[in-house]
PDB file of C-alpha atoms in Angstrom:
ATOM      1  CA  MET A 112      -0.031   0.028   0.051  1.00 50.00           C
ATOM      2  CA  ASN A 113       1.479   3.291  -1.078  1.00 72.00           C
ATOM      3  CA  TRP A 114       0.506   5.885   1.546  1.00 76.00           C
ATOM      4  CA  LEU A 115       2.192   8.738  -0.372  1.00 81.00           C
ATOM      5  CA  SER A 116       0.643   8.900  -3.827  1.00 88.00           C
ATOM      6  CA  THR A 117       1.820  11.320  -6.480  1.00 89.00           C
ATOM      7  CA  ALA A 118      -1.206  13.545  -5.815  1.00 91.00           C
ATOM      8  CA  ARG A 119      -0.405  13.645  -2.130  1.00 92.00           C
ATOM      9  CA  ALA A 120       3.247  14.494  -2.827  1.00 91.00           C
ATOM     10  CA  ALA A 121       2.136  17.290  -5.064  1.00 92.00           C
ATOM     11  CA  GLN A 122      -0.165  18.561  -2.346  1.00 93.00           C
ATOM     12  CA  ALA A 123       2.664  18.371   0.192  1.00 93.00           C
ATOM     13  CA  ALA A 124       4.941  20.241  -2.158  1.00 94.00           C
ATOM     14  CA  LEU A 125       2.431  23.014  -2.623  1.00 94.00           C
ATOM     15  CA  GLY A 126       1.994  23.243   1.172  1.00 95.00           C
ATOM     16  CA  LEU A 127       5.754  23.520   1.529  1.00 95.00           C
ATOM     17  CA  LEU A 128       5.935  26.404  -0.960  1.00 95.00           C
ATOM     18  CA  ILE A 129       3.166  28.274   0.924  1.00 95.00           C
ATOM     19  CA  VAL A 130       5.052  27.785   4.198  1.00 96.00           C
ATOM     20  CA  ILE A 131       8.190  29.165   2.570  1.00 94.00           C
ATOM     21  CA  ALA A 132       6.379  32.214   1.324  1.00 95.00           C
ATOM     22  CA  ILE A 133       4.765  32.856   4.743  1.00 95.00           C
ATOM     23  CA  ARG A 134       8.173  32.412   6.461  1.00 94.00           C
ATOM     24  CA  SER A 135       9.699  34.982   4.058  1.00 92.00           C
ATOM     25  CA  ILE A 136       6.967  37.529   4.793  1.00 91.00           C
ATOM     26  CA  LEU A 137       7.435  36.966   8.574  1.00 91.00           C
ATOM     27  CA  GLU A 138      11.163  37.493   8.152  1.00 89.00           C
ATOM     28  CA  PHE A 139      10.517  40.790   6.334  1.00 88.00           C
ATOM     29  CA  PHE A 140       8.621  41.982   9.372  1.00 87.00           C
ATOM     30  CA  ARG A 141      11.235  40.685  11.796  1.00 86.00           C
ATOM     31  CA  VAL A 142      14.048  42.615  10.129  1.00 83.00           C
ATOM     32  CA  GLY A 143      11.988  45.856  10.488  1.00 77.00           C
ATOM     33  CA  GLY A 144       9.899  45.927   7.221  1.00 71.00           C
ATOM     34  CA  ALA A 145       6.982  47.554   8.896  1.00 73.00           C
ATOM     35  CA  SER A 146       8.846  50.514  10.308  1.00 74.00           C
ATOM     36  CA  GLY A 147       7.523  52.930   7.703  1.00 75.00           C
ATOM     37  CA  GLY A 148      11.001  53.805   6.529  1.00 75.00           C
ATOM     38  CA  PRO A 149      12.678  53.006   3.295  1.00 78.00           C
ATOM     39  CA  VAL A 150      13.024  49.364   2.403  1.00 77.00           C
ATOM     40  CA  GLY A 151      16.619  48.236   2.675  1.00 79.00           C
ATOM     41  CA  ASP A 152      18.415  45.459   0.748  1.00 81.00           C
ATOM     42  CA  GLU A 153      17.976  42.826   3.511  1.00 81.00           C
ATOM     43  CA  GLN A 154      14.259  43.529   3.639  1.00 84.00           C
ATOM     44  CA  LEU A 155      13.880  43.505  -0.138  1.00 87.00           C
ATOM     45  CA  PHE A 156      15.572  40.153  -0.291  1.00 88.00           C
ATOM     46  CA  TYR A 157      12.721  38.620   1.747  1.00 89.00           C
ATOM     47  CA  VAL A 158      10.061  40.328  -0.275  1.00 90.00           C
ATOM     48  CA  GLU A 159      11.613  38.891  -3.467  1.00 91.00           C
ATOM     49  CA  GLY A 160      11.839  35.440  -1.921  1.00 91.00           C
ATOM     50  CA  ALA A 161       8.162  35.558  -0.878  1.00 93.00           C
ATOM     51  CA  LEU A 162       7.206  36.663  -4.407  1.00 95.00           C
ATOM     52  CA  ALA A 163       9.234  33.829  -5.993  1.00 95.00           C
ATOM     53  CA  ALA A 164       7.775  31.262  -3.683  1.00 95.00           C
ATOM     54  CA  SER A 165       4.231  32.521  -4.295  1.00 96.00           C
ATOM     55  CA  ILE A 166       4.651  32.417  -8.086  1.00 96.00           C
ATOM     56  CA  ALA A 167       6.081  28.890  -7.818  1.00 96.00           C
ATOM     57  CA  ALA A 168       3.175  27.830  -5.566  1.00 96.00           C
ATOM     58  CA  LEU A 169       0.741  29.155  -8.258  1.00 96.00           C
ATOM     59  CA  ALA A 170       2.540  27.177 -10.949  1.00 96.00           C
ATOM     60  CA  VAL A 171       2.440  23.995  -8.793  1.00 96.00           C
ATOM     61  CA  LEU A 172      -1.148  24.526  -8.128  1.00 95.00           C
ATOM     62  CA  VAL A 173      -1.944  24.840 -11.799  1.00 96.00           C
ATOM     63  CA  LEU A 174       0.052  21.657 -12.615  1.00 95.00           C
ATOM     64  CA  HIS A 175      -1.623  19.796  -9.744  1.00 94.00           C
ATOM     65  CA  ALA A 176      -5.124  20.920 -10.946  1.00 94.00           C
ATOM     66  CA  PHE A 177      -4.352  19.598 -14.431  1.00 96.00           C
ATOM     67  CA  GLY A 178      -3.202  16.231 -13.026  1.00 93.00           C
ATOM     68  CA  ARG A 179       0.499  16.647 -13.626  1.00 94.00           C
ATOM     69  CA  HIS A 180       1.403  15.639 -10.090  1.00 93.00           C
ATOM     70  CA  ARG A 181       4.999  14.481 -10.793  1.00 94.00           C
ATOM     71  CA  TRP A 182       5.713  17.692 -12.661  1.00 96.00           C
ATOM     72  CA  ALA A 183       4.392  19.714  -9.710  1.00 95.00           C
ATOM     73  CA  THR A 184       6.675  17.857  -7.326  1.00 95.00           C
ATOM     74  CA  MET A 185       9.723  18.194  -9.570  1.00 96.00           C
ATOM     75  CA  LEU A 186       9.024  21.835  -9.996  1.00 96.00           C
ATOM     76  CA  THR A 187       8.920  22.343  -6.233  1.00 96.00           C
ATOM     77  CA  ALA A 188      12.239  20.505  -5.800  1.00 96.00           C
ATOM     78  CA  ALA A 189      13.782  22.755  -8.498  1.00 96.00           C
ATOM     79  CA  VAL A 190      12.388  25.821  -6.837  1.00 95.00           C
ATOM     80  CA  LEU A 191      13.750  24.817  -3.388  1.00 95.00           C
ATOM     81  CA  VAL A 192      17.215  24.296  -4.887  1.00 96.00           C
ATOM     82  CA  ALA A 193      17.011  27.645  -6.694  1.00 95.00           C
ATOM     83  CA  LEU A 194      15.820  29.503  -3.565  1.00 93.00           C
ATOM     84  CA  LEU A 195      18.526  27.927  -1.482  1.00 93.00           C
ATOM     85  CA  ALA A 196      21.225  28.762  -4.076  1.00 94.00           C
ATOM     86  CA  TRP A 197      19.899  32.340  -4.183  1.00 92.00           C
ATOM     87  CA  LYS A 198      20.027  32.743  -0.441  1.00 89.00           C
ATOM     88  CA  ILE A 199      23.604  31.330  -0.261  1.00 92.00           C
ATOM     89  CA  THR A 200      24.898  33.608  -3.014  1.00 90.00           C
ATOM     90  CA  ALA A 201      23.041  36.698  -1.690  1.00 84.00           C
ATOM     91  CA  THR A 202      24.297  36.336   1.855  1.00 79.00           C
ATOM     92  CA  SER A 203      27.938  35.532   1.017  1.00 76.00           C
TER      93      SER A 203
END
């Protein structure tokens, strides 16, 4: 019995991208994004990350809706690697 079907994996991948987007928005506020002043580079980094994760989540949702569950899961894996590489290069 396969408890993690391709549809469930795609749903979990979508949930993971939504969590990443929410976490990026919360980090924006943690570094002082709601102070009312100009937005700095560190704050802008988190806004861009949240936007990238949200767009990827929308693409995964569309793929999942059309029944392309493996593609949705693979896209999530690619986005995770890209976001991680982006964070590593931006902070070094």
